[in-house]
Amino acid sequence: MKTFKKYYAFPASPEEVYLAMTKAISIQLWTGAEAEFTEEVGAEFSFWDGDIVGKNLELDFGKKIVQQWYFGEDTEPSIVTIKLHADKKGTSLEFVQTNIPEEDFDEFTAGLNEHYFGGLQDFFEEE
């Protein structure tokens, strides 16, 4: 099992980034696909028709999102921790995900960068 950690920058406030990541309608806009998401601890969610599924563990408005993402029945829980920090240009987002199966790591992290965070960055790009 591997851990992935990366920082991303967004030209928006931490509160705006948080809302984009926790409101179903916003998630659908930046993913371009159906999303099932309820901003509630314990609620399960699904993005991209089930490509990413999990459960909310902790939600701290504008500051932190902690989720469990499912990789399969027989793997250890994969915990995603997203911390939002205000900076001069908007928001610095710290993403940490633990227990990514080794055989999925390269493809999964490439998808995170291109689709998950790429879509979110496109959502906030200034015209």
Short mmCIF file of C-alpha atoms in Angstrom, two decimals:
data_model
loop_
_atom_site.label_atom_id
_atom_site.label_comp_id
_atom_site.label_asym_id
_atom_site.label_seq_id
_atom_site.Cartn_x
_atom_site.Cartn_y
_atom_site.Cartn_z
CA MET A 1 0.00 0.00 0.00
CA LYS A 2 1.23 3.47 -0.88
CA THR A 3 0.54 7.06 0.18
CA PHE A 4 0.10 9.98 -2.22
CA LYS A 5 0.63 13.59 -1.10
CA LYS A 6 0.48 16.68 -3.28
CA TYR A 7 -0.30 20.39 -3.07
CA TYR A 8 -2.59 22.18 -5.52
CA ALA A 9 -3.27 25.92 -5.93
CA PHE A 10 -6.64 27.49 -6.72
CA PRO A 11 -7.48 31.15 -7.46
CA ALA A 12 -10.42 31.08 -5.02
CA SER A 13 -10.96 31.31 -1.27
CA PRO A 14 -10.79 28.16 0.89
CA GLU A 15 -14.54 28.51 1.46
CA GLU A 16 -15.23 28.56 -2.30
CA VAL A 17 -13.02 25.51 -2.89
CA TYR A 18 -14.71 23.69 0.00
CA LEU A 19 -18.16 24.43 -1.43
CA ALA A 20 -17.09 23.24 -4.89
CA MET A 21 -15.98 19.95 -3.33
CA THR A 22 -19.03 19.38 -1.11
CA LYS A 23 -22.10 20.49 -3.11
CA ALA A 24 -23.47 17.90 -5.55
CA ILE A 25 -24.34 20.50 -8.21
CA SER A 26 -20.83 22.01 -8.07
CA ILE A 27 -19.21 18.56 -8.19
CA GLN A 28 -21.24 17.76 -11.31
CA LEU A 29 -20.03 21.00 -12.93
CA TRP A 30 -16.32 20.31 -12.46
CA THR A 31 -16.46 16.55 -13.03
CA GLY A 32 -18.78 16.77 -16.01
CA ALA A 33 -20.62 13.69 -14.72
CA GLU A 34 -23.32 12.65 -12.31
CA ALA A 35 -22.33 12.94 -8.66
CA GLU A 36 -24.08 11.72 -5.54
CA PHE A 37 -22.90 13.72 -2.54
CA THR A 38 -24.46 14.84 0.72
CA GLU A 39 -22.48 17.23 2.91
CA GLU A 40 -22.89 15.11 6.02
CA VAL A 41 -20.50 13.06 8.16
CA GLY A 42 -21.21 9.36 7.60
CA ALA A 43 -22.85 9.92 4.20
CA GLU A 44 -21.57 7.83 1.29
CA PHE A 45 -20.82 9.45 -2.07
CA SER A 46 -20.12 8.55 -5.68
CA PHE A 47 -18.42 10.51 -8.50
CA TRP A 48 -18.08 9.59 -12.18
CA ASP A 49 -20.71 6.83 -12.11
CA GLY A 50 -18.95 5.03 -9.28
CA ASP A 51 -15.31 5.49 -10.37
CA ILE A 52 -14.75 7.17 -6.98
CA VAL A 53 -16.93 6.03 -4.09
CA GLY A 54 -16.53 6.54 -0.38
CA LYS A 55 -17.81 7.98 2.86
CA ASN A 56 -17.40 11.34 4.59
CA LEU A 57 -15.56 11.03 7.90
CA GLU A 58 -14.99 14.70 8.83
CA LEU A 59 -16.17 17.99 7.33
CA ASP A 60 -14.85 21.32 8.64
CA PHE A 61 -16.22 24.18 6.51
CA GLY A 62 -13.50 25.95 4.54
CA LYS A 63 -10.71 24.06 6.31
CA LYS A 64 -10.74 20.28 6.04
CA ILE A 65 -12.41 17.29 4.38
CA VAL A 66 -11.63 13.73 5.51
CA GLN A 67 -13.08 10.82 3.56
CA GLN A 68 -12.68 7.09 3.16
CA TRP A 69 -12.39 6.05 -0.50
CA TYR A 70 -13.16 2.44 -1.36
CA PHE A 71 -10.77 0.36 -3.48
CA GLY A 72 -12.43 -2.98 -2.89
CA GLU A 73 -13.74 -5.23 -0.18
CA ASP A 74 -10.43 -6.79 0.86
CA THR A 75 -8.21 -3.72 1.15
CA GLU A 76 -7.47 -1.55 4.16
CA PRO A 77 -9.43 1.71 4.29
CA SER A 78 -7.96 4.39 2.03
CA ILE A 79 -8.20 7.69 3.89
CA VAL A 80 -8.22 11.00 2.00
CA THR A 81 -7.40 14.16 3.95
CA ILE A 82 -7.86 17.50 2.20
CA LYS A 83 -6.68 20.62 4.03
CA LEU A 84 -7.44 24.09 2.68
CA HIS A 85 -5.14 27.00 3.49
CA ALA A 86 -5.59 30.63 2.43
CA ASP A 87 -2.63 32.09 0.58
CA LYS A 88 -1.85 35.22 -1.49
CA LYS A 89 -3.28 33.75 -4.69
CA GLY A 90 -6.34 32.09 -3.14
CA THR A 91 -6.08 28.58 -1.71
CA SER A 92 -3.33 26.06 -1.21
CA LEU A 93 -4.90 22.61 -1.01
CA GLU A 94 -3.00 19.77 0.64
CA PHE A 95 -4.16 16.32 -0.53
CA VAL A 96 -3.03 13.15 1.26
CA GLN A 97 -4.36 9.69 0.49
CA THR A 98 -3.22 6.58 2.35
CA ASN A 99 -3.46 2.87 1.54
CA ILE A 100 -3.59 3.06 -2.25
CA PRO A 101 -3.01 -0.46 -3.60
CA GLU A 102 0.45 -0.62 -5.20
CA GLU A 103 -0.91 -2.09 -8.45
CA ASP A 104 -3.36 0.85 -8.83
CA PHE A 105 -1.06 3.67 -7.70
CA ASP A 106 0.33 5.05 -10.99
CA GLU A 107 -2.94 4.95 -12.92
CA PHE A 108 -4.97 6.21 -9.97
CA THR A 109 -2.71 9.18 -9.14
CA ALA A 110 -2.50 10.15 -12.83
CA GLY A 111 -6.33 10.18 -12.87
CA LEU A 112 -6.41 12.30 -9.72
CA ASN A 113 -4.08 14.88 -11.25
CA GLU A 114 -5.73 14.97 -14.67
CA HIS A 115 -9.42 14.52 -13.96
CA TYR A 116 -10.15 15.17 -10.27
CA PHE A 117 -7.87 18.14 -9.60
CA GLY A 118 -7.57 19.10 -13.27
CA GLY A 119 -11.35 19.46 -13.43
CA LEU A 120 -11.43 21.42 -10.18
CA GLN A 121 -8.67 23.75 -11.40
CA ASP A 122 -10.53 24.30 -14.71
CA PHE A 123 -13.65 25.14 -12.68
CA PHE A 124 -11.80 28.01 -10.96
CA GLU A 125 -9.76 29.25 -13.92
CA GLU A 126 -10.11 32.96 -14.43
CA GLU A 127 -11.59 34.04 -17.74
#
